[in-house]
Amino acid sequence: MSEIFKGLPKVEYKGPQSRDPLAFKYYDAGKAVLGKPMKEHLKFAMAWWHNLGAAGTDMFGPGTADKRFGAAEAGTMEHAHAKVEAGFEFMGKLGIDYYCFHDVDLVPEAADINETNRRIDEIADHLAEKQAESGRKLLWGTANMFSNPRFMNGAGSSNSAEVFCFAAAQVKKALDVTVKLGGRGYVFWGGREGYETLLNTDVAFEQGNIAALMKMAVSYGRGIGFDGDFYIEPKPKEPMKHQYDFDAATSAGFLKKYGLDKDFKLNIEANHATLAGHTFQHDLRVAAVEGLFGSVDANQGDMLLGWDTDEFPFNAYETTFAMYEILKAGGFTNGGLNFDSKSRRPSYTYEDMFKSFILGMDSFALGLVKAAAIIEDGRIDAFVKERYASYETTEYGRAIRSGTATLAGLAEVAGGLGAPALPGSGRQEELESIVNQILFG
Ligand code: XLS
Ligand code: CA
Ligand code: CA
């Protein structure tokens, strides 16, 4: 197959002073940070759907980008194969080791699911060849159970048992392909697993059915040798008004309620966390605290827009705080940083695809370096430790922590303390100054 991204180079690291728009300024794959190469900390992945699929279609008009990659017509098997060639050339030129897909990003969906599955097998063989030839890998796979009209009321949460069967069939096939391609993760993003009105919805019934679908996936997946992680990817709204996997905390509660937390972790997406009214950092922290930190969909939203804009990460504060959480959580094992991000509609050229990833990868490399610097600096950690010191330095504090304290005993302590002491300054502004000093100093 001939070169698709003609004239676009293999992107190299040229350092922060470089003016070359097609070079990395911060991402230096082999450079060690906290004793490990950047590349291993970051484990970048390309989202098949946005990078090779999204051509810029929005509610007000058609696509602006030509993503046929040399195929005569979009939406054909010729196009599906061209996307494989384009995807691997792109990853090669950017130095990205992983990719993620939905079943129907890979192939055009046919009316009959048996034909769709045949097409998926054909493309999976092509992907396997390209993986073997390049050493690039699948990070995770998933099934799109939200686009086809049959999923209008959800997949696992559909009111129709027939639709549930189609969901099961798609999950089974997507797991087969994920295992065939050596993927280390399988994602359930809720899609339309939610509701518009309680007037027509049995919430307990629907949630029980989603859990049943997930249990079947675990049992089938483990049976065919999948030993990676299943993930729930939380999202609060869009497309449904109320989504069952609202945020990390809600999803953690769901997984624990249904006994799925041994097999599942969370895939935290930045833009979904902010749509839930949290920061990206908050949802990462909750995932880690719950023992469910797994993988990340890297992107960012727009504070002034209330929808899922999936922009390439640009905000260095956000990437720094995200990497701070990821480092503190022990880094990635099966997961990675999947750019579930798309270039803006007016950025429609092949060159823009390259520049979008350069921005995202540089933003995270910068975030990694700065997060490591915050940890090495130690002032923030030291302050957090000091802030809770009274639980170590007093007998009653230690009793509270060890679970031996009683209300009566603590009431007696309070009685002897007289006027309540103020808990010590939170020093937020000082800490924010430290972060700025580390970022820009
Ligand atoms: C949509 C989600 C989706 C998942 C995979 O908002 O981000 O793309 O990552 O189904
Ligand atoms: Ca996502
Ligand atoms: Ca999204």
PDB file of N, CA and C in Angstrom, residues 73-77 79-80 108 119:
ATOM      1  N   GLU A  73     -14.968   5.288  -2.206  1.00  0.00           N
ATOM      2  CA  GLU A  73     -16.213   5.695  -1.539  1.00  0.00           C
ATOM      3  C   GLU A  73     -16.135   5.382  -0.056  1.00  0.00           C
ATOM      4  N   ALA A  74     -16.655   6.304   0.757  1.00  0.00           N
ATOM      5  CA  ALA A  74     -16.689   6.053   2.203  1.00  0.00           C
ATOM      6  C   ALA A  74     -17.762   5.017   2.519  1.00  0.00           C
ATOM      7  N   GLY A  75     -17.593   4.311   3.633  1.00  0.00           N
ATOM      8  CA  GLY A  75     -18.618   3.369   4.068  1.00  0.00           C
ATOM      9  C   GLY A  75     -18.612   2.051   3.310  1.00  0.00           C
ATOM     10  N   THR A  76     -17.483   1.719   2.685  1.00  0.00           N
ATOM     11  CA  THR A  76     -17.356   0.446   1.956  1.00  0.00           C
ATOM     12  C   THR A  76     -16.259  -0.379   2.637  1.00  0.00           C
ATOM     13  N   MET A  77     -16.147  -1.634   2.256  1.00  0.00           N
ATOM     14  CA  MET A  77     -15.056  -2.438   2.811  1.00  0.00           C
ATOM     15  C   MET A  77     -13.703  -1.961   2.278  1.00  0.00           C
ATOM     16  N   HIS A  79     -12.966   1.085   1.944  1.00  0.00           N
ATOM     17  CA  HIS A  79     -12.685   2.183   2.867  1.00  0.00           C
ATOM     18  C   HIS A  79     -12.221   1.643   4.228  1.00  0.00           C
ATOM     19  N   ALA A  80     -12.873   0.564   4.684  1.00  0.00           N
ATOM     20  CA  ALA A  80     -12.485  -0.022   5.979  1.00  0.00           C
ATOM     21  C   ALA A  80     -11.019  -0.462   5.938  1.00  0.00           C
ATOM     22  N   PRO A 108     -18.314  -0.939   7.928  1.00  0.00           N
ATOM     23  CA  PRO A 108     -19.683  -0.433   7.799  1.00  0.00           C
ATOM     24  C   PRO A 108     -20.646  -1.517   8.287  1.00  0.00           C
ATOM     25  N   ARG A 119     -17.649  -9.166   8.096  1.00  0.00           N
ATOM     26  CA  ARG A 119     -16.798  -8.010   7.742  1.00  0.00           C
ATOM     27  C   ARG A 119     -15.779  -7.743   8.863  1.00  0.00           C
TER      28      ARG A 119
END
